[in-house]
Every structure is written in structure tokens, then in C-alpha cells.
Amino acid sequence: MAGVPFFWSVAPDGRGPTELVAYRLERGGSTPELTAKADEIPVTITASPAPVEIDVAALRVRTGPSLTARRGDPP
């Protein structure tokens, strides 16, 4: 891990992240500290230089007529 004290791993699908795992370097290896999934509530990740609140679902692409229709397209 080259001495990187924290790293995050993101598992995506076609619409964006489905899961984020935050790791912390401990005793020469990486230890998962937190797993956040897109279908869960926002979480605060402390495996970072400063605590970060993240909502994995908010990072996903939303689909629907209001977001995909172009101006002038029929409904």
C-alpha cells in the first residue's frame, strides 16, 4: 500500500457506485473500517484525514423523463 493511510474502494454498476468501502492502514495491512451501500442512509467516514459524510445513492445517475428528455422532445 506504499504507506497510504486511507483509501476508498468503489464498486460501480452502469448507473454509478453501489458500494463504497473505506479502509485504514493498520499494522502494515489495510483494514475495512466502513461499508456504505447505495440503498442505505448517508454515513460519516472517518477513514480519511477529516470525517466526511457521504450518501452513495446521491452519486448514482437518476433516470426518468424529467432528467432524460430534451427540450422539444415529445413526452
Coordinates of N, CA and C in Angstrom, one line a residue:
M1 N 0.8 -1.2 0.0 CA 0.0 0.0 0.0 C 0.9 1.3 0.0
A2 N 2.1 1.1 0.0 CA 3.0 2.3 -0.1 C 2.8 3.3 1.0
G3 N 2.3 2.9 2.1 CA 2.2 3.9 3.2 C 1.0 4.8 3.1
V4 N 0.0 4.5 2.3 CA -1.2 5.3 2.1 C -2.0 5.0 3.3
P5 N -2.3 6.0 4.2 CA -3.0 5.7 5.5 C -4.5 5.4 5.3
F6 N -5.1 5.9 4.2 CA -6.5 5.7 4.0 C -6.8 5.5 2.5
F7 N -7.7 4.6 2.1 CA -8.2 4.6 0.8 C -9.6 4.0 0.7
W8 N -10.3 4.4 -0.3 CA -11.7 4.0 -0.5 C -11.8 3.2 -1.8
S9 N -12.6 2.1 -1.8 CA -12.8 1.3 -2.9 C -14.3 1.4 -3.3
V10 N -14.5 1.6 -4.6 CA -15.9 1.9 -5.0 C -16.3 0.7 -6.0
A11 N -17.4 0.1 -5.8 CA -18.0 -0.9 -6.6 C -19.1 -0.3 -7.5
P12 N -18.9 -0.1 -8.8 CA -19.9 0.5 -9.6 C -20.8 -0.5 -10.4
D13 N -21.9 0.0 -10.9 CA -22.6 -0.7 -12.0 C -22.8 0.4 -13.1
G14 N -23.7 0.1 -14.0 CA -23.9 1.1 -15.1 C -24.5 2.4 -14.7
R15 N -25.0 2.6 -13.5 CA -25.5 3.9 -13.1 C -24.7 4.6 -12.0
G16 N -23.6 4.0 -11.7 CA -22.7 4.6 -10.7 C -22.4 3.7 -9.5
P17 N -21.9 4.3 -8.4 CA -21.5 3.4 -7.3 C -22.6 2.7 -6.6
T18 N -22.4 1.5 -6.3 CA -23.4 0.7 -5.5 C -22.9 0.5 -4.1
E19 N -21.6 0.6 -3.9 CA -21.0 0.3 -2.6 C -19.6 1.0 -2.5
L20 N -19.4 1.6 -1.3 CA -18.1 2.2 -1.1 C -17.5 1.6 0.2
V21 N -16.3 1.1 0.2 CA -15.6 0.6 1.4 C -14.5 1.5 1.7
A22 N -14.4 2.0 2.9 CA -13.3 2.8 3.4 C -12.4 2.0 4.2
Y23 N -11.1 2.0 3.9 CA -10.0 1.2 4.5 C -9.1 2.2 5.3
R24 N -8.5 1.6 6.3 CA -7.5 2.3 7.1 C -6.2 1.4 7.1
L25 N -5.0 2.0 7.0 CA -3.8 1.2 7.1 C -3.5 0.9 8.6
E26 N -3.4 -0.3 8.9 CA -3.1 -0.7 10.3 C -2.1 -1.9 10.3
R27 N -1.1 -1.8 11.0 CA -0.1 -2.9 11.2 C 0.4 -3.4 9.8
G28 N 0.6 -2.5 8.9 CA 1.1 -2.9 7.6 C 0.1 -3.5 6.6
G29 N -1.2 -3.5 7.0 CA -2.2 -4.0 6.1 C -3.4 -3.1 6.1
S30 N -4.3 -3.3 5.2 CA -5.5 -2.5 5.1 C -6.6 -3.2 5.8
T31 N -7.3 -2.4 6.7 CA -8.5 -2.9 7.4 C -9.7 -2.1 7.0
P32 N -10.8 -2.9 6.6 CA -12.0 -2.2 6.2 C -12.6 -1.5 7.5
E33 N -12.9 -0.2 7.4 CA -13.5 0.5 8.5 C -15.0 0.7 8.4
L34 N -15.4 0.9 7.2 CA -16.8 1.2 7.0 C -17.3 0.7 5.6
T35 N -18.4 0.2 5.4 CA -19.0 -0.1 4.1 C -20.3 0.7 4.0
A36 N -20.5 1.4 2.9 CA -21.7 2.2 2.7 C -22.3 1.7 1.4
K37 N -23.6 1.5 1.4 CA -24.3 1.0 0.2 C -25.3 2.1 -0.3
A38 N -25.5 2.0 -1.6 CA -26.4 3.0 -2.3 C -27.8 2.9 -1.7
D39 N -28.3 1.8 -1.2 CA -29.6 1.7 -0.7 C -29.7 2.0 0.8
E40 N -28.7 2.6 1.4 CA -28.7 2.9 2.8 C -28.6 4.4 3.1
I41 N -28.8 4.8 4.3 CA -28.7 6.2 4.7 C -27.3 6.8 4.5
P42 N -27.1 8.1 4.4 CA -25.8 8.7 4.4 C -25.0 8.3 5.7
V43 N -23.7 8.1 5.5 CA -22.8 7.7 6.6 C -21.7 8.7 6.7
T44 N -21.0 8.8 7.9 CA -19.8 9.6 8.1 C -18.6 8.6 8.1
I45 N -17.7 8.9 7.2 CA -16.5 8.1 7.0 C -15.4 8.8 7.8
T46 N -14.8 8.0 8.7 CA -13.7 8.6 9.5 C -12.3 8.0 9.0
A47 N -12.3 7.1 8.0 CA -11.1 6.6 7.4 C -10.7 7.7 6.3
S48 N -10.3 8.8 6.8 CA -9.9 10.0 6.0 C -9.2 11.0 6.9
P49 N -8.5 11.9 6.3 CA -7.8 12.9 7.2 C -8.8 13.7 8.0
A50 N -10.0 13.9 7.5 CA -11.1 14.5 8.3 C -12.4 13.8 8.0
P51 N -13.3 13.7 9.0 CA -14.6 13.0 8.8 C -15.3 13.6 7.6
V52 N -15.9 12.7 6.8 CA -16.6 13.0 5.6 C -18.0 12.3 5.6
E53 N -19.0 13.1 5.4 CA -20.4 12.5 5.3 C -20.6 12.2 3.8
I54 N -21.1 11.0 3.5 CA -21.3 10.7 2.1 C -22.6 9.9 2.0
D55 N -23.3 10.2 0.9 CA -24.5 9.5 0.5 C -24.3 8.8 -0.8
V56 N -24.0 7.5 -0.8 CA -23.6 6.8 -2.0 C -24.8 6.9 -3.1
A57 N -26.0 6.9 -2.6 CA -27.1 7.0 -3.5 C -27.1 8.3 -4.3
A58 N -26.7 9.3 -3.7 CA -26.6 10.7 -4.4 C -25.6 10.7 -5.5
L59 N -24.7 9.8 -5.5 CA -23.7 9.7 -6.6 C -24.1 8.9 -7.8
R60 N -25.3 8.3 -7.7 CA -25.8 7.5 -8.8 C -26.5 8.3 -9.8
V61 N -26.6 7.9 -11.0 CA -27.3 8.5 -12.1 C -28.8 8.3 -11.9
R62 N -29.6 9.3 -11.9 CA -31.0 9.1 -11.8 C -31.6 9.1 -13.3
T63 N -32.6 8.3 -13.5 CA -33.2 8.2 -14.8 C -34.7 8.5 -14.6
G64 N -35.3 9.0 -15.7 CA -36.7 9.3 -15.7 C -36.9 10.4 -16.7
P65 N -38.2 10.6 -17.1 CA -38.5 11.6 -18.1 C -38.0 13.0 -17.8
S66 N -38.0 13.4 -16.5 CA -37.6 14.8 -16.2 C -36.1 15.0 -16.4
L67 N -35.3 13.9 -16.3 CA -33.9 14.0 -16.4 C -33.3 13.6 -17.8
T68 N -34.1 12.8 -18.5 CA -33.5 12.3 -19.8 C -34.2 13.0 -21.0
A69 N -35.3 13.6 -20.9 CA -36.0 14.3 -22.0 C -35.3 15.6 -22.4
R70 N -35.2 15.8 -23.7 CA -34.6 17.1 -24.1 C -35.7 18.0 -24.4
R71 N -35.4 19.3 -24.4 CA -36.4 20.3 -24.7 C -36.9 20.1 -26.1
G72 N -38.2 20.1 -26.3 CA -38.8 19.9 -27.6 C -39.1 18.5 -27.9
D73 N -38.6 17.5 -27.1 CA -39.0 16.1 -27.3 C -40.4 15.9 -26.9
P74 N -41.1 15.0 -27.6 CA -42.5 14.7 -27.1 C -42.4 13.9 -25.8
P75 N -43.4 14.1 -24.9 CA -43.4 13.4 -23.6 C -43.5 11.9 -23.7

